[in-house]
mmCIF file of C-alpha atoms in Angstrom:
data_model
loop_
_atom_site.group_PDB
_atom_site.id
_atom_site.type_symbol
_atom_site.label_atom_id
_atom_site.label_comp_id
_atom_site.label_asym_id
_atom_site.label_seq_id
_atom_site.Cartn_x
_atom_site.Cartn_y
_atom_site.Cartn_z
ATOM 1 C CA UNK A 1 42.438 40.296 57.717
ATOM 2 C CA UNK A 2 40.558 41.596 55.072
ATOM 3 C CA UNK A 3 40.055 44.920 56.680
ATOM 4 C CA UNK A 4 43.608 45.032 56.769
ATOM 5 C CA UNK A 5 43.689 43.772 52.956
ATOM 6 C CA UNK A 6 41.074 46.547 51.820
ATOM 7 C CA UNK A 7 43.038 49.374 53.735
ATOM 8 C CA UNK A 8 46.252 48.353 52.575
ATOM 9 C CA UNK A 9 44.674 48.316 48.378
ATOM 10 C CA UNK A 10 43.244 51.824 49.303
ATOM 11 C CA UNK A 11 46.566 53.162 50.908
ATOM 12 C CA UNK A 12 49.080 51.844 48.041
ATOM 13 C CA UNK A 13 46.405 51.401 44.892
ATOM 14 C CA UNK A 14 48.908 52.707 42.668
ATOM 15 C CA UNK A 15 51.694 50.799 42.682
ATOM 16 C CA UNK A 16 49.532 47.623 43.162
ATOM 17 C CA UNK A 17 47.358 48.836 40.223
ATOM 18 C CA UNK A 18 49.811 49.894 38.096
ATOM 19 C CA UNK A 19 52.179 46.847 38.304
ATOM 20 C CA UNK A 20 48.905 44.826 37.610
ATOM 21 C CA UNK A 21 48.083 46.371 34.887
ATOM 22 C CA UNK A 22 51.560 46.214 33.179
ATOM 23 C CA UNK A 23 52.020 42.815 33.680
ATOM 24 C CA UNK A 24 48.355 41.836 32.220
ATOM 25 C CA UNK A 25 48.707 44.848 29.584
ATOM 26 C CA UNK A 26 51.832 43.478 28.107
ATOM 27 C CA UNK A 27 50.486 39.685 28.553
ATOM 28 C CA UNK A 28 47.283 40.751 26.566
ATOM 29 C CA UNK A 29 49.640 42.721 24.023
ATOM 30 C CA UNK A 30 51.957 39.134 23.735
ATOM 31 C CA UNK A 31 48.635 37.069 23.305
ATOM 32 C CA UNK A 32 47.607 39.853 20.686
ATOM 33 C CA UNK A 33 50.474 39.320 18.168
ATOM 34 C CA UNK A 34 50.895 35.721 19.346
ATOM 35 C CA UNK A 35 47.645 35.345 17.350
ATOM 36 C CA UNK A 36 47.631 37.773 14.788
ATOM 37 C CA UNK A 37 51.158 35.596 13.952
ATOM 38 C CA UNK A 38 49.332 32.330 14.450
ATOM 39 C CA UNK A 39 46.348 33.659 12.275
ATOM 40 C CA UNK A 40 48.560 34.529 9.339
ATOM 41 C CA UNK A 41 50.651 31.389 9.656
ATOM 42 C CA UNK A 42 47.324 29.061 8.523
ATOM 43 C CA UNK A 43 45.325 31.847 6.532
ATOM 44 C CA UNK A 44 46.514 30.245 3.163
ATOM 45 C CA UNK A 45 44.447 27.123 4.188
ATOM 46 C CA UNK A 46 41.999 28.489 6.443
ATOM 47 C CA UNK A 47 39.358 28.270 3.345
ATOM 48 C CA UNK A 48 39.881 24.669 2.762
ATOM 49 C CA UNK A 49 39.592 24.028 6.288
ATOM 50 C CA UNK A 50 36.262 25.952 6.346
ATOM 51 C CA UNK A 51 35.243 25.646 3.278
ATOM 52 C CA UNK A 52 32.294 22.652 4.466
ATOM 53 C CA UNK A 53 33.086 20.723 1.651
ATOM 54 C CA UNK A 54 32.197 16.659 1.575
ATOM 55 C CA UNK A 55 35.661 15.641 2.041
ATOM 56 C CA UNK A 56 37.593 15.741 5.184
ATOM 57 C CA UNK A 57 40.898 17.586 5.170
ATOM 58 C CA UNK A 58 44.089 15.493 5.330
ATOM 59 C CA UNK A 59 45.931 15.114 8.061
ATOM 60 C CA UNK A 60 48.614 16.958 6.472
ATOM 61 C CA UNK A 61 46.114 19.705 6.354
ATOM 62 C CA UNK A 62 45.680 19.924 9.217
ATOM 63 C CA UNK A 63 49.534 19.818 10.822
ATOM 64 C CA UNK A 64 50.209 23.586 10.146
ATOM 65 C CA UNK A 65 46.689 24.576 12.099
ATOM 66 C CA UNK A 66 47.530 22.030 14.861
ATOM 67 C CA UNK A 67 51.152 23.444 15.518
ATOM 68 C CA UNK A 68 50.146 26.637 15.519
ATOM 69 C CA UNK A 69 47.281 26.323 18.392
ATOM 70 C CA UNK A 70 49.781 24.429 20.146
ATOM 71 C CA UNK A 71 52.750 27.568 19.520
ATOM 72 C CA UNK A 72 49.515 29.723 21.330
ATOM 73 C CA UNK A 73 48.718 27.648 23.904
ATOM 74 C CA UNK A 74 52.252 27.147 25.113
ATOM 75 C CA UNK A 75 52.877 31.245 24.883
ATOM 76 C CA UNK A 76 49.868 32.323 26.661
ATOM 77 C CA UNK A 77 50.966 29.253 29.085
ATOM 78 C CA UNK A 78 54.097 31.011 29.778
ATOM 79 C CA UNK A 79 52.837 34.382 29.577
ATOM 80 C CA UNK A 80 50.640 34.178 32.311
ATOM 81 C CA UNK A 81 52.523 32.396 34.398
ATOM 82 C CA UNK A 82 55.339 34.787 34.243
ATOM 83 C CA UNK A 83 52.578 37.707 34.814
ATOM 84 C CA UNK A 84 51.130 35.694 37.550
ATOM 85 C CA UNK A 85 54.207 35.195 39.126
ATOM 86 C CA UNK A 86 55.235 38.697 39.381
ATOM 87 C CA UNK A 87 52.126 39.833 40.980
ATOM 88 C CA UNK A 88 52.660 36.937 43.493
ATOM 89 C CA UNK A 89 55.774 38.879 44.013
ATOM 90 C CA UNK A 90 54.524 42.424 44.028
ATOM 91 C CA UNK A 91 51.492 41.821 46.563
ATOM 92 C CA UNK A 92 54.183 40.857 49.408
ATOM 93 C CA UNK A 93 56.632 43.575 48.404
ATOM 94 C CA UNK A 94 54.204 46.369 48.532
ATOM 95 C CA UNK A 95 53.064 44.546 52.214
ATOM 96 C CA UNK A 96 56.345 44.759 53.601
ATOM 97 C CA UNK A 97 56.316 48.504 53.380
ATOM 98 C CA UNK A 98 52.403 48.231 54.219
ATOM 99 C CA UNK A 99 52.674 46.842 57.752
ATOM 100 C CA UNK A 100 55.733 49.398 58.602
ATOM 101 C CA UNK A 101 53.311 52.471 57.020
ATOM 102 C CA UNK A 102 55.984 53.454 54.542
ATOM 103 C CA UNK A 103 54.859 53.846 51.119
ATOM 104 C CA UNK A 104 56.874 52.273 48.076
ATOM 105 C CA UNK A 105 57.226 53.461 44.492
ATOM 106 C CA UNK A 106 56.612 51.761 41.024
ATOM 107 C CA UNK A 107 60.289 51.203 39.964
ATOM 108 C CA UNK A 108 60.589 49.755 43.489
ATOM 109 C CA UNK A 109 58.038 47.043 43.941
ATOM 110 C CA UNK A 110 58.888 46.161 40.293
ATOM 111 C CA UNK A 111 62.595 45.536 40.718
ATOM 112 C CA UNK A 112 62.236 43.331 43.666
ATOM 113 C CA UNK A 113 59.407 41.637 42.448
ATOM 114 C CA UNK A 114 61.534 40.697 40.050
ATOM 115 C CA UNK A 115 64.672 39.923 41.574
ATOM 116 C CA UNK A 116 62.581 36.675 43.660
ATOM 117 C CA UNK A 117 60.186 36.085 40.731
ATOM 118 C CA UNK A 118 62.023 32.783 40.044
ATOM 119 C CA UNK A 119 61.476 31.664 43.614
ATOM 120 C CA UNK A 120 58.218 32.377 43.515
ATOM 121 C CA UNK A 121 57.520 30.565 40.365
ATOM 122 C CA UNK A 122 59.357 27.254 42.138
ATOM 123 C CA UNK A 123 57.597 27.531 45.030
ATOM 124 C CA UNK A 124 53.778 27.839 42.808
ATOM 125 C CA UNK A 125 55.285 25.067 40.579
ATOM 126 C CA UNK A 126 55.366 22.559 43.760
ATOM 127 C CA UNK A 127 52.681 24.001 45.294
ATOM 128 C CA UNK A 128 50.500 23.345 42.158
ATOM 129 C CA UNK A 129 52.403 19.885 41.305
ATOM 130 C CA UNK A 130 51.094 18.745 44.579
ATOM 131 C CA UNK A 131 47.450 19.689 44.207
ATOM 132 C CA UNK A 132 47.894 17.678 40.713
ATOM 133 C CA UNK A 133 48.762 14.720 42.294
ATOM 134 C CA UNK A 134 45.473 14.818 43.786
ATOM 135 C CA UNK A 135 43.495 16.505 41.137
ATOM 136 C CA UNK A 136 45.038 13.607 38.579
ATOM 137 C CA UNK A 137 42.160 11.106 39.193
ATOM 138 C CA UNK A 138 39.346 13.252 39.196
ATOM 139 C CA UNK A 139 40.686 14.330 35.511
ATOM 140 C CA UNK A 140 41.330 10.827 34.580
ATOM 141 C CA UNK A 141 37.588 10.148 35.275
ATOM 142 C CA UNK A 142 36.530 13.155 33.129
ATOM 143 C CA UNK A 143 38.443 11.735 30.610
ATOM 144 C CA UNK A 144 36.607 8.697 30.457
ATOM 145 C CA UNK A 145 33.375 10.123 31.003
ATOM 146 C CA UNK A 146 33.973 11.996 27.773
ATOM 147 C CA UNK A 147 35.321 8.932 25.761
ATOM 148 C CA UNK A 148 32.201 6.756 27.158
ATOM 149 C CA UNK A 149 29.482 9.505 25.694
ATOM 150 C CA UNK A 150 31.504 10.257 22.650
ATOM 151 C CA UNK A 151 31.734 6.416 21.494
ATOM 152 C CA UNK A 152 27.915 5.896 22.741
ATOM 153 C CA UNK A 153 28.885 3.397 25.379
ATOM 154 C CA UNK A 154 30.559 1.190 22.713
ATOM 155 C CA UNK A 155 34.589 1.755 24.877
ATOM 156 C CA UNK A 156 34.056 -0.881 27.518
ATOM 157 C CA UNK A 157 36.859 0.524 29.243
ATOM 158 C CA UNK A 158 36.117 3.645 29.646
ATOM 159 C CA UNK A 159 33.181 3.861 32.232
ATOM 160 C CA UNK A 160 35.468 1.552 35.081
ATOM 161 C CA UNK A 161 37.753 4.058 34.431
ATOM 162 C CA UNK A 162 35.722 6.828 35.105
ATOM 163 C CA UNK A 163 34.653 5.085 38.740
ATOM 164 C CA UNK A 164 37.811 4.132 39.781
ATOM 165 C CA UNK A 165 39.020 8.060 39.039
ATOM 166 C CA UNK A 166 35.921 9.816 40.693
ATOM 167 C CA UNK A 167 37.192 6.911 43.908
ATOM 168 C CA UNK A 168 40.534 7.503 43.773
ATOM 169 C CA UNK A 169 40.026 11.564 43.575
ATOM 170 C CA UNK A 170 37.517 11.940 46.119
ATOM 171 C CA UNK A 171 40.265 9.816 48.020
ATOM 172 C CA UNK A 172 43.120 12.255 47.702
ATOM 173 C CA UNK A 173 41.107 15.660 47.165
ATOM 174 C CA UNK A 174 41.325 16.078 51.498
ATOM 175 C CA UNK A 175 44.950 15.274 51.253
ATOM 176 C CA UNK A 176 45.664 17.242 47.948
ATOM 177 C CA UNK A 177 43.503 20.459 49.865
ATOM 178 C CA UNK A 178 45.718 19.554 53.200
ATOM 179 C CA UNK A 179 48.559 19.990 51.654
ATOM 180 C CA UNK A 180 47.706 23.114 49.862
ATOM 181 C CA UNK A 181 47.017 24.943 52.471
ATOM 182 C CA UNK A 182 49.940 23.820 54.545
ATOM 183 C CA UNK A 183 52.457 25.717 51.831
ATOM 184 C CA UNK A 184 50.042 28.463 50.702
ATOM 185 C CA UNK A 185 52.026 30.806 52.763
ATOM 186 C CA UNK A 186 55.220 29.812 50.682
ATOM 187 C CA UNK A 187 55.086 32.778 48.469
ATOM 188 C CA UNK A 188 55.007 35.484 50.946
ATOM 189 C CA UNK A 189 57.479 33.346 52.609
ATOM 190 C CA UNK A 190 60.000 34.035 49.304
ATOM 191 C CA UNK A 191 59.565 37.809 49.595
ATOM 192 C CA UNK A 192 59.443 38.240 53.348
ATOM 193 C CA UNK A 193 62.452 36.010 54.323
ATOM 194 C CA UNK A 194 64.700 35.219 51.004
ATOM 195 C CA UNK A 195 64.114 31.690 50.993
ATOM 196 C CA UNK A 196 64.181 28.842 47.982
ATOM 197 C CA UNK A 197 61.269 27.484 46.883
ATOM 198 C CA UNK A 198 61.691 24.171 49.231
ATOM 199 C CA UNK A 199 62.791 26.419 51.919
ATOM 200 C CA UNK A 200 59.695 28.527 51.933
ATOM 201 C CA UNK A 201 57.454 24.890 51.579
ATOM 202 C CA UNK A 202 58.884 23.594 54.922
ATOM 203 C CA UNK A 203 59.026 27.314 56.495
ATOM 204 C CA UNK A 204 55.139 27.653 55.356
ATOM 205 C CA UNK A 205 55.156 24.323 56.847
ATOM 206 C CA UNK A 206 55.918 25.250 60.330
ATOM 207 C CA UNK A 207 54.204 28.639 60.758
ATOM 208 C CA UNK A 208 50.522 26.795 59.476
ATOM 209 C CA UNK A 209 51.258 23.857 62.146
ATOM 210 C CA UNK A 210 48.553 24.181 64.882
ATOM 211 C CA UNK A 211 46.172 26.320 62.929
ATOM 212 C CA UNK A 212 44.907 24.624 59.840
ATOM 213 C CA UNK A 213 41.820 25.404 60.137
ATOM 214 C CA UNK A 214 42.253 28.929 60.642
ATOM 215 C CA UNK A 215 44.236 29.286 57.933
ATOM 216 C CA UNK A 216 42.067 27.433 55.777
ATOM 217 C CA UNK A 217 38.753 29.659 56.583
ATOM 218 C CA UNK A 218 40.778 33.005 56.022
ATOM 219 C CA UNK A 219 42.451 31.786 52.662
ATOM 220 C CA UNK A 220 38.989 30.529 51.220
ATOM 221 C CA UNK A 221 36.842 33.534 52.307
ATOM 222 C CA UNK A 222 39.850 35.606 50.484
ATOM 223 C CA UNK A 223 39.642 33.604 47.363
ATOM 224 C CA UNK A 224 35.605 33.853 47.635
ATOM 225 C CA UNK A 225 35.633 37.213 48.238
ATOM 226 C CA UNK A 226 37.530 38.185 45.344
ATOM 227 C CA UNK A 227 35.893 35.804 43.759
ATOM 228 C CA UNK A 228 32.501 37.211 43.940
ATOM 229 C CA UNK A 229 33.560 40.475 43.407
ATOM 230 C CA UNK A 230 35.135 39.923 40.365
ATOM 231 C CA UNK A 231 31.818 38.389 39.078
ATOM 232 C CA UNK A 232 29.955 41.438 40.198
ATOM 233 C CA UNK A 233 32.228 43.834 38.065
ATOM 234 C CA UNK A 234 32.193 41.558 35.274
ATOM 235 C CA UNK A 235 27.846 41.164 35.678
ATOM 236 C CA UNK A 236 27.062 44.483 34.196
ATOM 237 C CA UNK A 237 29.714 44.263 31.345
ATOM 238 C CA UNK A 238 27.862 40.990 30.477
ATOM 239 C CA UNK A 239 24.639 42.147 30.067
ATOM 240 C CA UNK A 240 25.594 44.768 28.038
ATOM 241 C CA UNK A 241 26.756 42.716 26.077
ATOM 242 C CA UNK A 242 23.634 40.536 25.402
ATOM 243 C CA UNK A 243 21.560 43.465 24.687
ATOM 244 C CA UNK A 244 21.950 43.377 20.663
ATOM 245 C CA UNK A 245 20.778 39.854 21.030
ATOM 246 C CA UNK A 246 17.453 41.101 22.505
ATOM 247 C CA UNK A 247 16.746 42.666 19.413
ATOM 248 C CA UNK A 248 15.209 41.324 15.595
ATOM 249 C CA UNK A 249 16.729 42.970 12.540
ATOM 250 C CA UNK A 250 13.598 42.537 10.924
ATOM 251 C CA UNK A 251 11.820 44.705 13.771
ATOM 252 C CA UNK A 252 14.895 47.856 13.019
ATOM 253 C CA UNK A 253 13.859 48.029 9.381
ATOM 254 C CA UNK A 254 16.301 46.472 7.422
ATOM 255 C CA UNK A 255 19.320 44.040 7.520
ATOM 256 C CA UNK A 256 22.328 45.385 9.546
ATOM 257 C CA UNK A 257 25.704 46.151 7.211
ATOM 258 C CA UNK A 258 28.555 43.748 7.861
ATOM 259 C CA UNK A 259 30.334 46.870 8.777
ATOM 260 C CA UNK A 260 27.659 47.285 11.525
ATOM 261 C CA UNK A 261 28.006 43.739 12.770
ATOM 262 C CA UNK A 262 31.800 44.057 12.947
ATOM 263 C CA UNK A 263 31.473 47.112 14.887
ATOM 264 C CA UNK A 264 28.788 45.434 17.519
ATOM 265 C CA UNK A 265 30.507 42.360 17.895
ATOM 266 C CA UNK A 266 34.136 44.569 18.655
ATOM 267 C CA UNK A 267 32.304 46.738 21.274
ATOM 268 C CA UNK A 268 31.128 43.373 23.074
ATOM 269 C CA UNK A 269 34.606 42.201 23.197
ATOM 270 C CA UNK A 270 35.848 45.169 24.092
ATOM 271 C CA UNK A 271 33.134 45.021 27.081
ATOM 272 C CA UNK A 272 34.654 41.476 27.706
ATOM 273 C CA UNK A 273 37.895 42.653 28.018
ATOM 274 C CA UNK A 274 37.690 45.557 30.570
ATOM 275 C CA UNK A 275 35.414 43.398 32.624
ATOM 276 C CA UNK A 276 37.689 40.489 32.250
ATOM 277 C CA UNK A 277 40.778 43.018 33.018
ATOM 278 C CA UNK A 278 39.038 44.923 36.075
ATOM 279 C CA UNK A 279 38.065 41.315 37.648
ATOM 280 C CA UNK A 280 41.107 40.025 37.424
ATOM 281 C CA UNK A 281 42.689 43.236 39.101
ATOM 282 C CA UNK A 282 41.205 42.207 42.182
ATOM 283 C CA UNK A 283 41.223 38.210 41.577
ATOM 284 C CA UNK A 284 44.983 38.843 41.683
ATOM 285 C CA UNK A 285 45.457 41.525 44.174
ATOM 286 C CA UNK A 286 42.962 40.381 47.233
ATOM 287 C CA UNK A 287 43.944 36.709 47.847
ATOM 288 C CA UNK A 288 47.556 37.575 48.156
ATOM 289 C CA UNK A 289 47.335 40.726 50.568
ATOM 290 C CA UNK A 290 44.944 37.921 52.566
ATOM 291 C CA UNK A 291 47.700 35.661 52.296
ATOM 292 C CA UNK A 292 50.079 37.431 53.413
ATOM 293 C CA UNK A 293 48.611 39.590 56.067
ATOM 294 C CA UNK A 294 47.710 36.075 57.566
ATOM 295 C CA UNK A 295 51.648 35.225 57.694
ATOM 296 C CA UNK A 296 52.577 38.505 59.359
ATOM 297 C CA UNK A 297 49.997 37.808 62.031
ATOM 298 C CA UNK A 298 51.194 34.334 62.458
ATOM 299 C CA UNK A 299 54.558 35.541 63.512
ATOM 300 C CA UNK A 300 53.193 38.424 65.467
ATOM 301 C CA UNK A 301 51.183 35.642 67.167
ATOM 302 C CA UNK A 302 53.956 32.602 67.309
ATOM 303 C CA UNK A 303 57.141 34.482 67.630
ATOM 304 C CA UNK A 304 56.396 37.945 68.996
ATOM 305 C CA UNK A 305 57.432 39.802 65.774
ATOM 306 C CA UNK A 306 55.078 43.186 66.773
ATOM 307 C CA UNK A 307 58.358 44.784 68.616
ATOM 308 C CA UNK A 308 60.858 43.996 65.661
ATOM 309 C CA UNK A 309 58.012 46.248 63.760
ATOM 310 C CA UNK A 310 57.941 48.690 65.596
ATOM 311 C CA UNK A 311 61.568 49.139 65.758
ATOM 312 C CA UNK A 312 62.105 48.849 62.215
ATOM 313 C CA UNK A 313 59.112 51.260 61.851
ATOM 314 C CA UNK A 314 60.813 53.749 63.869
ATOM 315 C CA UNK A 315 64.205 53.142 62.016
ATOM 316 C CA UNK A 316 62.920 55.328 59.433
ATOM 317 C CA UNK A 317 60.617 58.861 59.269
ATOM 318 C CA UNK A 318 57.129 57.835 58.248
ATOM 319 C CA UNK A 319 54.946 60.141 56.554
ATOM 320 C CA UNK A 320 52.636 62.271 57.452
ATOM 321 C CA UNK A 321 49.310 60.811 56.788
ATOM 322 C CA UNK A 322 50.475 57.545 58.553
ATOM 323 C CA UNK A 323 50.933 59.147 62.081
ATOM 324 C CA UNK A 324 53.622 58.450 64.635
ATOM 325 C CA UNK A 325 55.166 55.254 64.345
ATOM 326 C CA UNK A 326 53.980 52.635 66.919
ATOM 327 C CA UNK A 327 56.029 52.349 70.519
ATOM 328 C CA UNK A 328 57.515 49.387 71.604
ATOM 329 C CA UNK A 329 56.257 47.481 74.111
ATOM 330 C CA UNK A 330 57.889 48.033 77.644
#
């Protein structure tokens, strides 16, 4: 599987790459002016907010500062899912072609991406409502873990509910992670087969049945994988950007300018951001293809689907650098 994942990145990098980074490009660019908007919505008060005076803004004050972090949070919400989304849409699209050795173009994987980018979002909706359901008591206990140290032990109700969340959570969490990985394959299910989001739940449903814990292994060392890869590209980009820290301005001679600060502090975000932008490349890319690659074996496996490749591979001239199309089996 993740042979199959790495050869199929290698093989079709560019459309994969390239509909990546639009969709996190124009996300970034949203977020950008999202903030730059939010920014210049509270700048008139910003000083009084700041200011570190003895008295404590009003609440009034503070309205136009709370709206506007909520505006940001809610776009950025959206933004990202929609981005998100699409690439869940992309990564099976591009696959399709992938397992026939046909390549695909840009404008291609992007328009029907697109066109099931609604299903997908329905079927990562449920999918993510039902690892909620599960996830709900383990945040309820944070939640009271953070009122009990806040108020110094003085909210009596707030440490019960803490141990009856952590219970409760640690209860569900197997079910909640059962569940999960019984409809993971729902995505590729939307782009492979044309289904609704419910539709793709029970069809994800049937192919997993019998091999949980196959399934299971695969899609965590997938999610690991990229995982720790992602944290090895960003690694470098981090330290680079602790080195000004290392040093003393009183050991280089003078104080630095604020121009000079402004300029340091811009290259280590601008660090943060490639790193953060190559990571997620793969964080979004890898566990798909996994994903995926993992459904087209189960139906190669469960309901011989190899010949019905190889005939639709041979439907169609394949290039060059792909070889002769596969023959069917006698």
């Amino acid at each position: 599987m993740l042979s199959g994942a790495f050869a199929t990145i290698g093989r079709h990098w560019k459309p994969l790459i390239g509909v990546a980074l639009t969709l996190f490009g124009a996300a970034t660019l949203v977020m950008v002016v999202a903030l730059v908007v939010a920014a210049s919505a509270v700048a008139s008060q910003w000083d009084e907010l700041t200011s570190g005076s003895s008295d404590s803004p009003d609440a009034a004050e503070l309205v136009p500062l709370a709206v506007a972090f909520g505006v940001l949070m809610a776009i950025g919400m959206i933004v990202y899912l929609l981005a998100s989304a699409m690439m869940q849409a992309a990564v099976p699209v591009v696959l399709q072609e992938a397992v026939l050795g046909r390549p695909i173009r840009f404008g291609e994987v992007w328009k029907r991406a697109w066109s099931r980018v609604w299903s997908i979002i329905g079927a990562v909706f449920l999918t993510g409502l039902i690892m909620f359901i599960g996830l709900a008591p383990l945040l309820a206990a944070f939640a009271g873990l953070m009122v009990y140290a806040v108020s110094l032990g003085d909210e009596d109700g707030a440490l019960p509910l803490a141990l009856i969340g952590t219970l409760v959570g640690l209860l569900l969490a197997p079910a909640a992670m059962w569940l999960w990985v019984r409809f993971c394959l729902a995505p590729t299910v939307v782009v492979f087969e044309d289904r609704r989001p419910v539709a793709a739940l029970r069809r994800s449903a049937q192919l997993v049945r019998g091999t949980w814990w196959r399934v299971f292994g695969i899609t965590l060392l997938g999610f690991g994988l990229a995982a720790m890869i992602g944290f090895m590209i960003q690694m470098p980009f981090q330290m680079i950007g602790m080195l000004p820290g290392l040093f003393d301005p009183a050991d280089m001679g003078s104080e630095p300018s604020d121009g000079a600060l402004i300029a340091m502090f811009g290259g280590v975000m601008a660090l943060s951001f490639i790193s953060q932008m190559i990571s997620q490349l793969i964080t979004m890319i890898l566990p798909p293809l996994v994903t995926g690659l993992l459904y087209v074996d189960l139906r190669i496996r469960n309901e011989n689907l190899a010949p019905v490749l190889a005939e639709a591979a041979a439907a169609q001239p394949l290039p060059e650098q792909y070889g002769p199309p596969p023959a069917a089996p006698a």
